Coordinates of C-alpha atoms in Angstrom, one line a residue:
N1 CA -11.0 30.8 -2.7
H2 CA -14.0 31.8 -4.8
I3 CA -16.0 34.9 -4.1
H4 CA -19.3 36.1 -5.5
T5 CA -19.7 39.8 -5.1
Q6 CA -23.0 41.6 -4.6
T7 CA -22.4 42.8 -8.2
N8 CA -22.7 39.1 -9.3
T9 CA -19.1 39.0 -10.4
H10 CA -17.1 35.8 -9.9
L11 CA -13.7 36.5 -8.3
T12 CA -10.9 34.1 -7.3
I13 CA -8.1 34.4 -4.8
R14 CA -5.8 35.2 -7.8
D15 CA -8.0 38.3 -8.5
I16 CA -7.5 39.4 -4.9
F17 CA -3.7 39.0 -5.0
H18 CA -3.4 40.7 -8.4
H19 CA -5.6 43.6 -7.2
P20 CA -4.8 44.0 -3.5
T21 CA -6.4 47.4 -2.8
P22 CA -10.1 48.3 -2.8
A23 CA -9.5 50.8 -5.6
T24 CA -7.7 48.3 -7.9
L25 CA -10.2 45.5 -7.1
A26 CA -13.2 47.8 -7.8
H27 CA -11.6 48.7 -11.2
H28 CA -11.0 45.0 -11.9
I29 CA -14.7 44.2 -11.2
E30 CA -15.8 47.1 -13.5
T31 CA -13.6 45.6 -16.2
L32 CA -15.1 42.2 -15.8
Q33 CA -18.6 43.6 -15.9
A34 CA -17.8 45.7 -19.0
N35 CA -16.5 42.7 -20.9
E36 CA -18.3 39.4 -21.4
T37 CA -14.9 37.7 -20.9
A38 CA -11.4 38.8 -20.1
Q39 CA -8.1 37.1 -21.0
D40 CA -5.9 36.4 -18.0
G41 CA -2.8 34.2 -18.2
G42 CA -4.0 32.6 -21.4
Y43 CA -7.3 31.3 -20.0
T44 CA -10.7 32.9 -20.2
L45 CA -12.1 34.3 -17.0
G46 CA -15.6 35.6 -17.2
R47 CA -18.4 36.9 -15.0
W48 CA -20.2 34.3 -12.9
P49 CA -23.3 33.7 -15.0
A50 CA -26.2 35.8 -13.7
A51 CA -28.5 32.8 -14.3
G52 CA -26.1 30.4 -12.6
P53 CA -27.6 27.7 -10.5
P54 CA -28.2 28.8 -6.9
L55 CA -27.4 26.5 -4.0
T56 CA -30.7 25.8 -2.5
A57 CA -32.6 22.8 -1.0
G58 CA -35.0 21.3 -3.5
P59 CA -36.5 18.1 -4.9
R60 CA -34.2 15.1 -5.0
P61 CA -34.1 12.3 -7.6
E62 CA -34.8 8.7 -6.7
R63 CA -31.1 8.0 -7.3
L64 CA -29.2 10.5 -5.3
P65 CA -25.7 10.9 -6.7
L66 CA -22.5 11.2 -4.6
S67 CA -20.4 14.4 -4.9
F68 CA -17.4 14.0 -7.1
A69 CA -15.1 13.8 -4.0
Q70 CA -17.3 11.2 -2.4
R71 CA -17.4 9.1 -5.6
R72 CA -13.6 9.0 -5.7
L73 CA -13.4 7.9 -2.0
W74 CA -16.1 5.3 -2.6
L75 CA -14.0 3.8 -5.5
L76 CA -10.9 3.8 -3.4
S77 CA -12.6 2.2 -0.5
G78 CA -13.7 -0.6 -2.8
L79 CA -10.1 -1.2 -3.8
E80 CA -8.9 -1.2 -0.2
D81 CA -10.3 -4.4 1.4
K82 CA -11.3 -3.6 5.0
G83 CA -8.8 -0.7 5.0
T84 CA -8.6 2.3 7.4
A85 CA -6.6 4.8 5.4
Y86 CA -9.6 7.1 5.2
N87 CA -10.6 6.8 8.9
V88 CA -10.7 10.1 10.8
P89 CA -10.2 9.4 14.5
M90 CA -10.2 12.1 17.2
A91 CA -9.9 11.6 20.9
A92 CA -11.2 14.1 23.5
R93 CA -10.3 13.9 27.2
F94 CA -12.7 15.0 29.9
R95 CA -12.8 15.1 33.7
G96 CA -16.1 15.2 35.6
E97 CA -19.4 13.4 35.8
L98 CA -20.7 12.5 32.3
D99 CA -24.4 12.3 31.7
L100 CA -24.4 9.3 29.4
P101 CA -28.1 9.4 28.5
A102 CA -27.8 13.1 27.6
L103 CA -24.8 12.3 25.4
R104 CA -26.8 9.6 23.6
Q105 CA -29.7 12.0 23.0
A106 CA -27.3 14.7 21.9
L107 CA -25.6 12.4 19.4
A108 CA -28.9 11.4 18.0
D109 CA -29.8 15.1 17.6
V110 CA -26.5 15.8 15.7
V111 CA -27.0 12.8 13.4
A112 CA -30.5 13.9 12.7
R113 CA -29.3 17.4 11.9
H114 CA -26.4 16.4 9.5
E115 CA -27.5 13.9 6.9
P116 CA -24.0 12.6 5.9
L117 CA -23.7 11.1 9.4
R118 CA -26.7 8.8 8.6
T119 CA -26.0 8.1 5.0
V120 CA -25.0 4.8 3.4
Y121 CA -23.7 4.2 -0.1
V122 CA -25.0 1.5 -2.3
A123 CA -24.4 0.6 -5.9
V124 CA -27.3 0.7 -8.4
D125 CA -26.5 -0.6 -11.9
G126 CA -22.8 -0.2 -11.0
E127 CA -23.0 3.4 -9.9
P128 CA -22.9 4.5 -6.2
V129 CA -25.9 6.4 -4.8
Q130 CA -26.5 8.0 -1.5
R131 CA -29.2 6.6 0.8
V132 CA -30.0 9.0 3.5
L133 CA -31.5 7.0 6.4
P134 CA -34.6 8.4 8.0
T135 CA -34.0 9.5 11.6
G136 CA -36.5 6.9 12.9
E137 CA -34.4 4.1 11.4
V138 CA -31.0 5.0 12.9
V139 CA -29.4 4.5 16.3
P140 CA -26.0 6.1 16.4
Y141 CA -23.2 3.9 17.6
L142 CA -22.1 4.8 21.1
E143 CA -20.2 2.3 23.3
H144 CA -19.3 3.0 26.9
R145 CA -16.8 0.8 28.8
R146 CA -14.3 0.9 31.7
T147 CA -10.6 0.4 31.0
D148 CA -7.3 0.5 32.7
G149 CA -5.4 3.8 32.1
R150 CA -2.4 1.7 31.0
R151 CA -4.4 0.2 28.3
L152 CA -6.1 3.4 27.1
D153 CA -3.9 4.1 24.1
A154 CA -4.0 0.5 22.9
E155 CA -7.8 0.5 23.1
L156 CA -8.1 3.8 21.4
T157 CA -5.9 2.6 18.5
A158 CA -7.9 -0.6 18.2
A159 CA -11.2 1.3 18.1
A160 CA -9.8 3.8 15.6
R161 CA -8.9 1.0 13.2
H162 CA -12.5 -0.2 12.7
A163 CA -13.1 -0.8 9.0
F164 CA -16.4 0.8 7.9
D165 CA -18.8 -1.0 5.7
L166 CA -20.1 2.0 3.8
E167 CA -22.9 0.1 2.2
R168 CA -24.5 -0.9 5.5
E169 CA -22.9 1.2 8.3
M170 CA -23.3 4.8 9.3
P171 CA -19.9 6.6 9.0
L172 CA -19.7 7.7 12.7
R173 CA -18.8 5.7 15.8
I174 CA -18.4 7.1 19.4
T175 CA -16.5 5.1 22.0
V176 CA -16.4 6.4 25.6
L177 CA -13.5 4.9 27.6
D178 CA -13.8 5.5 31.3
T179 CA -10.5 5.2 33.2
G180 CA -12.0 6.0 36.6
A181 CA -11.6 8.8 39.1
G182 CA -13.9 11.0 37.0
E183 CA -11.7 10.8 33.9
F184 CA -12.7 9.5 30.5
T185 CA -11.8 9.8 26.9
V186 CA -14.3 10.0 24.0
L187 CA -13.2 8.7 20.6
F188 CA -14.9 10.1 17.6
L189 CA -14.4 7.9 14.6
L190 CA -15.7 9.1 11.2
H191 CA -15.1 7.9 7.7
H192 CA -13.7 10.6 5.5
I193 CA -16.6 10.2 3.0
A194 CA -18.7 12.1 5.6
T195 CA -16.3 14.7 6.9
D196 CA -13.4 17.0 6.3
G197 CA -11.2 19.3 8.3
Q198 CA -13.7 22.2 8.4
S199 CA -16.5 19.9 9.5
L200 CA -15.0 19.5 13.0
G201 CA -16.1 23.0 14.0
P202 CA -19.8 22.6 13.3
L203 CA -19.8 19.0 14.5
F204 CA -18.3 19.9 17.9
A205 CA -20.4 23.1 18.2
D206 CA -23.7 21.3 17.5
L207 CA -22.8 18.4 19.8
S208 CA -21.9 20.8 22.6
A209 CA -25.2 22.7 22.2
A210 CA -27.2 19.5 22.1
Y211 CA -25.6 18.0 25.1
T212 CA -26.2 21.2 27.1
A213 CA -29.9 21.2 26.1
R214 CA -30.3 17.5 26.9
C215 CA -28.7 17.9 30.3
A216 CA -31.4 20.5 30.9
G217 CA -34.1 18.1 29.8
R218 CA -35.0 19.8 26.5
A219 CA -34.2 19.4 22.8
P220 CA -31.6 21.8 21.2
N221 CA -33.1 25.0 19.8
W222 CA -30.9 25.6 16.8
A223 CA -31.8 27.2 13.5
P224 CA -32.5 24.8 10.6
L225 CA -29.6 24.3 8.2
P226 CA -30.2 26.2 4.9
V227 CA -29.2 23.2 2.8
Q228 CA -27.9 19.6 3.2
Y229 CA -25.0 17.8 1.7
A230 CA -27.2 16.0 -0.8
D231 CA -28.4 19.4 -2.1
Y232 CA -24.7 20.4 -2.6
A233 CA -24.0 17.1 -4.5
L234 CA -26.8 17.9 -6.9
W235 CA -25.8 21.6 -7.2
Q236 CA -22.2 20.7 -7.9
R237 CA -23.1 18.9 -11.1
R238 CA -25.3 21.8 -12.3
A239 CA -22.7 24.4 -11.4
L240 CA -19.7 22.7 -13.1
G241 CA -21.5 21.8 -16.3
D242 CA -20.4 19.3 -19.0
A243 CA -16.7 18.4 -19.1
A244 CA -17.0 18.0 -22.9
D245 CA -18.2 21.7 -23.2
E246 CA -15.1 23.8 -23.5
N247 CA -17.1 26.9 -22.4
S248 CA -18.5 25.4 -19.3
P249 CA -16.8 26.1 -15.9
L250 CA -15.5 22.5 -15.8
G251 CA -14.4 22.6 -19.4
R252 CA -12.3 25.8 -18.9
D253 CA -10.7 24.4 -15.7
L254 CA -9.8 21.1 -17.4
A255 CA -8.2 23.0 -20.3
F256 CA -6.0 24.8 -17.7
W257 CA -5.0 21.5 -16.1
R258 CA -4.1 19.8 -19.3
K259 CA -1.6 22.5 -20.1
T260 CA -0.3 23.0 -16.6
L261 CA 0.3 19.3 -15.9
A262 CA 1.5 18.3 -19.4
D263 CA 4.7 16.1 -19.2
L264 CA 4.5 15.9 -15.5
P265 CA 7.1 13.5 -14.0
E266 CA 5.5 10.1 -13.5
E267 CA 7.1 9.8 -10.1
L268 CA 9.0 12.1 -7.8
G269 CA 12.7 11.4 -7.9
L270 CA 13.1 11.0 -4.1
V271 CA 14.9 7.7 -3.5
P272 CA 13.1 5.5 -0.9
D273 CA 14.8 3.0 1.4
R274 CA 13.1 0.1 -0.4
P275 CA 11.9 -0.5 -4.0
R276 CA 8.3 0.6 -4.6
P277 CA 6.0 -2.5 -4.4
A278 CA 4.0 -3.5 -7.5
V279 CA 0.8 -2.6 -5.7
A280 CA 0.9 0.4 -3.3
G281 CA 0.3 -0.5 0.3
H282 CA -1.1 1.8 3.0
R283 CA 1.1 0.8 6.0
G284 CA 1.9 4.1 7.6
A285 CA 3.3 5.8 10.6
A286 CA 3.4 9.4 11.8
L287 CA 6.1 11.7 13.3
P288 CA 5.0 14.8 15.3
V289 CA 5.9 18.2 14.0
G290 CA 6.6 21.0 16.5
F291 CA 8.6 23.8 14.9
G292 CA 7.6 26.4 17.5
A293 CA 5.8 29.8 17.6
E294 CA 9.0 31.8 16.8
L295 CA 9.5 30.1 13.4
Y296 CA 5.8 30.4 12.5
S297 CA 6.0 34.2 13.3
R298 CA 9.0 34.5 10.9
I299 CA 6.9 32.6 8.2
E300 CA 4.1 35.2 8.6
T301 CA 6.6 38.1 8.5
L302 CA 8.2 36.8 5.3
A303 CA 4.8 36.2 3.8
R304 CA 3.7 39.8 4.4
T305 CA 7.0 41.1 3.0
E306 CA 6.7 39.0 -0.2
R307 CA 3.0 39.6 -0.6
C308 CA 2.0 36.0 -0.3
T309 CA 0.6 33.6 2.3
P310 CA 2.2 31.4 5.0
F311 CA 1.1 28.4 2.9
I312 CA 3.1 29.6 -0.1
V313 CA 6.2 30.1 2.1
V314 CA 5.9 26.6 3.5
H315 CA 5.2 25.2 0.0
A316 CA 8.3 26.8 -1.5
A317 CA 10.4 25.7 1.4
L318 CA 9.2 22.1 1.1
A319 CA 9.8 22.1 -2.7
A320 CA 13.3 23.5 -2.1
A321 CA 14.1 20.8 0.5
L322 CA 12.8 18.0 -1.8
T323 CA 15.0 19.3 -4.6
R324 CA 18.1 19.4 -2.4
L325 CA 17.3 15.9 -1.3
G326 CA 17.4 14.6 -4.9
A327 CA 13.8 14.7 -5.9
G328 CA 14.5 16.7 -9.0
E329 CA 13.6 20.2 -10.2
D330 CA 10.0 19.5 -11.3
I331 CA 8.1 19.1 -8.0
P332 CA 4.4 18.2 -8.0
L333 CA 2.7 18.3 -4.6
G334 CA -1.0 17.6 -3.8
T335 CA -2.9 19.8 -1.4
P336 CA -6.5 19.8 -0.1
V337 CA -8.7 22.8 -0.7
A338 CA -11.8 23.4 1.4
G339 CA -14.4 23.5 -1.4
R340 CA -16.8 25.6 0.6
G341 CA -17.1 28.6 -1.6
D342 CA -20.8 29.3 -0.7
E343 CA -21.5 30.6 2.8
R344 CA -24.5 28.3 3.2
L345 CA -22.0 25.4 3.4
A346 CA -20.1 26.8 6.4
G347 CA -22.2 25.1 9.1
L348 CA -22.4 21.7 7.4
V349 CA -20.7 18.4 8.3
G350 CA -19.6 16.7 5.0
F351 CA -16.8 15.9 2.6
F352 CA -16.4 19.1 0.5
V353 CA -12.6 19.1 0.1
N354 CA -11.0 18.7 -3.3
T355 CA -7.4 17.9 -4.1
V356 CA -5.3 20.3 -6.2
V357 CA -1.9 19.5 -7.8
L358 CA 0.7 22.3 -7.3
R359 CA 3.6 22.1 -9.7
T360 CA 6.8 23.9 -8.8
D361 CA 9.8 24.6 -11.0
T362 CA 13.0 24.8 -8.9
S363 CA 15.4 24.8 -11.8
G364 CA 18.1 27.4 -12.4
N365 CA 19.3 27.5 -8.8
P366 CA 17.0 30.5 -7.9
S367 CA 17.1 32.4 -4.7
F368 CA 14.4 31.6 -2.3
S369 CA 12.7 34.9 -3.0
E370 CA 12.7 34.1 -6.7
L371 CA 11.3 30.7 -5.9
L372 CA 8.6 32.3 -3.8
N373 CA 7.5 34.4 -6.8
R374 CA 7.3 31.2 -8.9
V375 CA 5.3 29.4 -6.3
R376 CA 3.0 32.3 -5.7
A377 CA 2.1 32.6 -9.4
A378 CA 1.7 28.8 -9.9
D379 CA -0.4 28.4 -6.7
L380 CA -2.7 31.3 -7.4
D381 CA -3.3 30.0 -10.9
A382 CA -4.0 26.5 -9.6
F383 CA -6.3 27.7 -6.8
A384 CA -8.2 29.8 -9.4
H385 CA -9.1 26.5 -11.2
Q386 CA -9.7 24.4 -8.1
G387 CA -13.3 23.7 -8.9
A388 CA -12.4 20.8 -11.2
P389 CA -12.8 17.5 -9.2
F390 CA -9.5 15.6 -8.9
D391 CA -10.8 12.6 -10.8
Q392 CA -11.9 14.7 -13.7
V393 CA -8.4 16.3 -13.8
L394 CA -6.8 12.9 -13.7
E395 CA -8.9 11.7 -16.6
A396 CA -8.2 14.9 -18.6
V397 CA -4.4 14.8 -18.0
A398 CA -4.3 11.0 -18.6
P399 CA -0.9 10.1 -17.0
R400 CA 0.4 6.6 -17.3
R401 CA -1.3 4.7 -14.5
S402 CA 0.4 2.3 -12.1
A403 CA -1.0 0.5 -9.1
S404 CA 2.3 1.1 -7.3
R405 CA 1.9 4.9 -6.7
H406 CA -0.6 7.7 -6.4
P407 CA -1.2 9.4 -9.7
L408 CA 0.1 12.9 -10.5
F409 CA 1.7 13.4 -7.1
Q410 CA 3.1 11.2 -4.3
V411 CA 3.7 13.9 -1.6
C412 CA 0.9 15.9 0.0
L413 CA 1.1 19.2 1.9
A414 CA -1.7 20.6 4.0
L415 CA -1.5 23.7 6.2
E416 CA -4.6 24.7 8.3
N417 CA -4.8 27.9 10.2
G418 CA -5.7 28.4 13.9
G419 CA -5.8 26.0 16.7
T420 CA -7.4 22.5 16.7
P421 CA -11.2 22.7 17.1
Q422 CA -12.2 21.9 20.7
L423 CA -15.2 20.1 22.2
R424 CA -16.9 21.6 25.3
L425 CA -19.4 19.6 27.2
A426 CA -21.4 21.3 29.9
G427 CA -20.2 20.6 33.5
L428 CA -17.0 18.8 32.3
E429 CA -13.4 19.9 32.3
S430 CA -11.9 19.4 28.8
G431 CA -8.4 18.1 28.3
G432 CA -8.3 18.9 24.5
V433 CA -8.8 17.0 21.3
R434 CA -6.1 15.1 19.4
V435 CA -6.0 13.2 16.1
L436 CA -5.0 9.6 16.5
D437 CA -2.4 7.8 14.3
T438 CA -4.2 5.0 12.4
R439 CA -0.9 3.6 11.1
S440 CA -2.2 4.1 7.6
A441 CA -0.8 6.2 4.7
K442 CA -2.5 7.4 1.6
F443 CA 0.6 8.8 0.0
D444 CA 4.4 8.3 0.1
L445 CA 4.7 11.4 2.4
E446 CA 2.0 13.6 3.8
F447 CA 2.9 16.8 5.6
L448 CA -0.2 17.6 7.7
L449 CA 0.5 21.0 9.3
R450 CA -1.3 23.6 11.3
G451 CA -0.2 27.2 11.8
D452 CA -1.2 29.1 14.9
R453 CA 0.5 32.1 16.5
A454 CA 0.3 30.6 20.0
E455 CA 1.2 27.0 19.2
G456 CA 3.4 27.7 16.2
L457 CA 3.8 25.3 13.2
T458 CA 2.6 21.9 14.4
G459 CA 1.1 18.7 13.0
G460 CA 2.6 15.5 11.7
L461 CA 4.5 13.8 8.9
V462 CA 2.7 10.6 7.8
Y463 CA 5.0 8.3 5.8
N464 CA 4.6 5.0 4.0
R465 CA 6.4 2.3 5.8
D466 CA 6.6 0.2 2.7
L467 CA 9.0 2.8 1.3
F468 CA 10.7 4.6 4.2
D469 CA 12.2 3.7 7.5
E470 CA 11.5 5.8 10.6
A471 CA 15.1 7.2 10.6
T472 CA 14.7 8.3 7.0
A473 CA 11.4 10.0 7.8
E474 CA 13.0 11.8 10.7
R475 CA 15.9 12.9 8.5
L476 CA 13.4 14.2 5.9
L477 CA 11.5 16.2 8.5
A478 CA 14.7 17.6 10.1
T479 CA 15.9 18.7 6.6
F480 CA 12.6 20.4 5.9
H481 CA 12.9 22.2 9.3
R482 CA 16.5 23.2 8.6
V483 CA 15.8 24.5 5.1
L484 CA 12.8 26.4 6.3
D485 CA 14.8 28.0 9.1
Q486 CA 17.7 29.0 6.7
V487 CA 15.5 30.5 3.9
L488 CA 13.6 32.6 6.4
S489 CA 16.8 34.0 7.7
A490 CA 18.3 34.6 4.2
P491 CA 15.6 34.6 1.5
N492 CA 18.1 36.0 -1.1
R493 CA 20.4 33.0 -0.7
S494 CA 20.3 30.6 -3.7
L495 CA 19.0 27.1 -3.2
S496 CA 22.4 25.5 -3.6
E497 CA 23.8 27.6 -0.7
V498 CA 21.1 26.4 1.7
P499 CA 22.7 23.8 4.0
V500 CA 20.7 20.6 4.2
L501 CA 23.0 18.6 6.4
S502 CA 23.2 18.8 10.2
E503 CA 26.6 19.4 11.8
V504 CA 26.8 15.7 12.7
E505 CA 25.9 14.6 9.1
R506 CA 28.3 17.1 7.6
E507 CA 31.2 15.8 9.8
L508 CA 30.3 12.2 8.8
V509 CA 30.3 13.0 5.1
V510 CA 33.3 15.4 5.0
Q511 CA 35.5 13.9 7.6
R512 CA 34.8 10.3 8.7
W513 CA 33.8 8.9 5.4
N514 CA 36.7 10.6 3.7
D515 CA 39.3 9.6 6.3
T516 CA 41.0 7.1 4.0
A517 CA 44.6 7.9 4.7
A518 CA 46.7 4.8 5.3
E519 CA 50.4 3.9 5.7
I520 CA 51.6 2.2 2.5
G521 CA 55.3 1.7 3.5
D522 CA 58.4 2.0 1.3
G523 CA 58.1 -1.3 -0.5
T524 CA 57.6 -1.8 -4.3
L525 CA 55.1 -3.9 -6.2
N526 CA 57.7 -6.3 -7.6

């Protein structure tokens, strides 16, 4: 997303797309170096300052601030009384003989290594601060109990709905449910304030290494982490600068977002099954997505042909489907971005993700290829300004607020690449990791997808049950699938020509609902 070259030049993903060959990119870097700033798309893009703050471990203030993303989640958690919308539960199945003392020691090793797993959040003079607990003061939560296999899913769901007290409780809980015959399931429950999608890789890798070492009677021998999350939180403020300074990185990003999101629709025009409640609830449910490897292969092929990414193809198809379903022609979608632009963050567990609003114009009945060009341009511009924290963007754009809906967007799209991270424990046969449904919803609709050449396009659709029935969510998902399949087959077809009804739905609308013929006889009215 953001690249710092060895020539100390700041590049974004937009620069790479606009200059796709080594020769053109080298010329672009030379141009940036030759000019203090360069005008691109109406916004000033300059060199990354040579004296910019490096991301290093250093002294910490007495009051350790939260990152911008953490602060937003802390505020939301305060509004949601004992809620679970931001729980991240994952269940891993195993077969074999578990060394429970080794697992306890390994868990303690991992919690000692990654500070967010032993951090609580307290308010001081009305502002939240991080309190990183010393390793000698913490005992990671690990519960082991026997259960009947028939009750396993119910017990997993109950454990996954634990409401964290962020002020007093570490944001990680492990529950081992032993179903007998050498089979057991391990539930990892984290609060989102301490983790994100890319944290699962280092979390599972470090736990696996620690468990192997502890089974052998020794401590894990891993290299120290170059920085901790608290170092990142401090660095983030230095790197972004003052929002009031129009020449700071944050000031330039906010200027972009004010213009890009001006006059954004207050609410997506998609008609729900029930009126929106005065205060948004978080009662959710999830539907599985399994669109198959063949369809995802076609997505990759079209992305290469159109010089874009699979995400842009999926985004354009979802925007097209929403428009055809009556959501309007100005479609804002939220999407998470990793926020790990510095390589020193790759091995950390923590909440680095930011939310970016992607605005799509579907007006004029474009072909899907034309829509792809629009989405590519808009997405690349948005990702080039992804550094502005969502709360700062929200404050800068200043939409009319309502407790009944999420601001700026109500539909979220996420597409991760590759298979689900797996946990391997020495001497045990792994049955895979799955994310549990907490029956909570943060948005009206949330398309949480994963693209993998072997498994295809998978994931889930989370929907708000205060607004949508299950049958409606199933129809939305089927329509999205149908539109995606059609535009991949005929990208030059205009959006109005893309069928959104199944054969059964079409027969119902065209034939059965219009079958109004009746015998009226030969009589008169008088």
